[in-house]
Coordinates of C-alpha atoms in Angstrom, one line a residue:
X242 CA -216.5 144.3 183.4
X243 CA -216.2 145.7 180.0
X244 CA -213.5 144.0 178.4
X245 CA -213.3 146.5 175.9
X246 CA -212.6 149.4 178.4
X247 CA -208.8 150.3 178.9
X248 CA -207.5 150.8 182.0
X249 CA -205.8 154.3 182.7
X250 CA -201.9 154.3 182.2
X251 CA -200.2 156.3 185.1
X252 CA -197.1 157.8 184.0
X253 CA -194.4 160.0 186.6
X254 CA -196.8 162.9 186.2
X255 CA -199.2 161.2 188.6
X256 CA -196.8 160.3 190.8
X257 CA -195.6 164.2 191.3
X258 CA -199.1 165.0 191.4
X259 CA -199.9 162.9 194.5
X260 CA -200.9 165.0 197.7
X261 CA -198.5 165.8 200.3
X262 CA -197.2 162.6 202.1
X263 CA -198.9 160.4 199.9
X264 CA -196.5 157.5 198.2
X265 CA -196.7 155.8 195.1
X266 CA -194.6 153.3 193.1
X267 CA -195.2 152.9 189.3
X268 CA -194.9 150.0 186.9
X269 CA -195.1 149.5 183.5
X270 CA -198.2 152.5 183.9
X271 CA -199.8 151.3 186.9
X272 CA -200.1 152.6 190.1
X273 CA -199.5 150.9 193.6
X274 CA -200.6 153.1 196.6
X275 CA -197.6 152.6 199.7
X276 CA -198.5 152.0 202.7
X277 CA -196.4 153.7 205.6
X278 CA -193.7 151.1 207.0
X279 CA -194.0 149.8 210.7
X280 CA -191.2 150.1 213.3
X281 CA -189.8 146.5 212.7
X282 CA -189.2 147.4 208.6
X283 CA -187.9 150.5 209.4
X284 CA -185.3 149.1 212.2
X285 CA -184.2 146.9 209.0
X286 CA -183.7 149.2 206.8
X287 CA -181.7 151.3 209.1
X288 CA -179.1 148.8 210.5
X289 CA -178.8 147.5 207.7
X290 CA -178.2 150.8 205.7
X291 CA -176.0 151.6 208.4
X292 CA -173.8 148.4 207.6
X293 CA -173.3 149.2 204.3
X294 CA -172.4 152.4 204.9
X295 CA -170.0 151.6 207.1
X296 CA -168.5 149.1 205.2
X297 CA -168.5 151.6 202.0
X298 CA -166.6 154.1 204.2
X299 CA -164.2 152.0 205.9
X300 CA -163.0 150.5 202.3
X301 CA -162.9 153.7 200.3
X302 CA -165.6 152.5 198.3
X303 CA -166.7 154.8 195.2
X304 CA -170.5 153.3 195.7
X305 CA -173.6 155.3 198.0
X306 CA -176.3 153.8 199.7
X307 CA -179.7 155.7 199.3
X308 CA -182.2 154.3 202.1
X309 CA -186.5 155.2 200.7
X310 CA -187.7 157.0 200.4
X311 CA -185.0 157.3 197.7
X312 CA -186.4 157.7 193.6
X313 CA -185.1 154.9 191.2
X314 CA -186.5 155.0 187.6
X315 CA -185.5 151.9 185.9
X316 CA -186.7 152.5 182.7
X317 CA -185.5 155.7 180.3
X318 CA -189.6 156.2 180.4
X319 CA -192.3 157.6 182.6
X320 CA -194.2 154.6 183.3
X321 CA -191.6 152.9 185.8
X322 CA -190.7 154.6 189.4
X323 CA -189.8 152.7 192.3
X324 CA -188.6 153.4 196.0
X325 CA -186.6 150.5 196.7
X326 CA -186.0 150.2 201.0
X327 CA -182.2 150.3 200.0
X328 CA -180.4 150.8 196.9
X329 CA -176.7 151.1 196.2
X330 CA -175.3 152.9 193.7
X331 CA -171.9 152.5 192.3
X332 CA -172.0 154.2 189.0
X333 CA -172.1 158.0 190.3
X334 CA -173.4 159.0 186.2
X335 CA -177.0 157.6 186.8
X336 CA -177.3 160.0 190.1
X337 CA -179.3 163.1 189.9
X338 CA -181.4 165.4 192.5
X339 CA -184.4 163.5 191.5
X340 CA -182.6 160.0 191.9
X341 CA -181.2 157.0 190.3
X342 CA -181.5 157.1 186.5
X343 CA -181.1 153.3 186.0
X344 CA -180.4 150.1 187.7
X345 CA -178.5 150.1 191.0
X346 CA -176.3 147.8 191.4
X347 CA -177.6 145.9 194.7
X348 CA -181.4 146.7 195.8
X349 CA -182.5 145.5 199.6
X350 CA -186.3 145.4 199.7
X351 CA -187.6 144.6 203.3
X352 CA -190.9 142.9 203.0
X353 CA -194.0 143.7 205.4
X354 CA -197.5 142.4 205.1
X355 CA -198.7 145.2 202.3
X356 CA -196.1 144.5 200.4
X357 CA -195.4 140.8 200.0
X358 CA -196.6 140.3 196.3
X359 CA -194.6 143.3 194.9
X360 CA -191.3 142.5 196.7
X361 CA -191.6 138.7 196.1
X362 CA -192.9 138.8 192.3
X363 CA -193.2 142.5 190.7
X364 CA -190.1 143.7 191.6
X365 CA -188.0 140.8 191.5
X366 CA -188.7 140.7 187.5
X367 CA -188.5 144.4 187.2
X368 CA -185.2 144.6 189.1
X369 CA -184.0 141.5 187.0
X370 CA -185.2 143.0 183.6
X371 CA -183.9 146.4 184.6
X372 CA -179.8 145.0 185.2
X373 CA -179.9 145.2 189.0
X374 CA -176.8 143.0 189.9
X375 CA -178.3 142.0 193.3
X376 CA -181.4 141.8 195.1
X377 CA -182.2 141.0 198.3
X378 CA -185.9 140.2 199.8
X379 CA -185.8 140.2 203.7
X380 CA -188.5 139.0 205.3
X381 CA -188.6 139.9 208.8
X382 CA -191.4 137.7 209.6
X383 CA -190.6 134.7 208.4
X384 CA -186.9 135.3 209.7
X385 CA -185.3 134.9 206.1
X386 CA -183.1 136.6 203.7
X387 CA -183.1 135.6 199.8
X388 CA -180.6 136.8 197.7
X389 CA -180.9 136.8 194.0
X390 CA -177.6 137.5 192.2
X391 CA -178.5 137.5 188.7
X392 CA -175.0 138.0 187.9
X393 CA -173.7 134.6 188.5
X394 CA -177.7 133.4 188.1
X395 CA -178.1 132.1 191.9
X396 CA -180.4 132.1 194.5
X397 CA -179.7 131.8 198.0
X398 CA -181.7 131.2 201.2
X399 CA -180.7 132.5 204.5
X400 CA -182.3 132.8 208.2
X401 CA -181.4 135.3 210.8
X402 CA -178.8 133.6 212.5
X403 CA -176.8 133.9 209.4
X404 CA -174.1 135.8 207.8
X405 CA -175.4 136.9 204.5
X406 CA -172.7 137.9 202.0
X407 CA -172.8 140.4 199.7
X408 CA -172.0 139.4 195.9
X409 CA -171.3 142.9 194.7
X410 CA -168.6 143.0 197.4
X411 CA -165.3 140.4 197.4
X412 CA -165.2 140.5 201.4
X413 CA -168.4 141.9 203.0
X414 CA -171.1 139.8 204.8
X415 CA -174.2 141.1 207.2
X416 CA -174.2 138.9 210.3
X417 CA -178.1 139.2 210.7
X418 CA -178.1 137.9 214.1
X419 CA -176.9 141.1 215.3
X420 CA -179.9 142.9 214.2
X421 CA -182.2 141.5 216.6

């Protein structure tokens, strides 16, 4: 390869240019093609978006929960655009039509086999970088929950027999034995 030849910069352009149900995620000005989710990702994504919800609701809670595919830009650029599998939003000023202008404040990314690296290593220094209070990585094959809270600078490991608690919240935890 011609290490002289530079490598085209995507920017959000591309990404409204894509064709009909086509998905794309952007960072730092590249491109990363999605892959459609299975059935066991989505069943995640929708119990525990449910969860949340519910809690949210039940507690009067000024934050929203935006399951993908949902539009965060993380960056006040157009070289960054991501669809996090969950992201809550408590600061109502970064919503939009289009999306999230900013960091949420807790992002749940549920990892399948295309997306391992991202989740694992991409997006846990973007979402870090960016101010995102919380992240979660569940892994529904290897039956584990990680939970970075970069507020308090901790990392926690979980399976899914266990109650995970959420650090954005004083008195909320997702027993994840009840999703099976």
């Amino acid at each position: 390869m011609d290490a002289a030849r530079k490598l085209k910069s995507y920017t959000m352009d591309d990404i409204y240019n894509l064709p009909d149900g086509q998905r794309a995620e952007l960072m730092d000005g590249e491109l990363y093609m999605m892959a459609a989710p299975g059935r066991i990702h989505q069943k995640v994504v929708m119990e525990l978006s449910f969860r949340i919800r519910e809690y949210i609701g039940r507690n009067n809670g000024g934050c929203e929960v935006y399951p993908s595919p949902f539009a965060v830009f993380l960056n006040a650029d157009d070289k960054t655009y991501l669809e996090p599998d969950i992201s809550v939003v408590c600061d109502k000023n970064k919503l939009t039509d289009k999306g999230c202008n900013g960091a949420p404040d807790w992002i749940i990314e549920v990892v399948s086999s295309a997306s391992k690296r991202m989740d694992y290593y991409r997006k846990l220094f973007q979402y870090r970088t960016a101010g995102v209070r919380e992240y979660w990585i569940t892994d529904p094959d290897k039956q584990r929950v990680t939970v970075y809270n970069f507020e308090h600078d901790t990392i926690e490991e979980y399976s899914f027999s266990d109650k995970v608690k959420a650090g954005i919240y004083e008195d909320f935890e997702i027993d994840f034995a009840e999703l099976k």
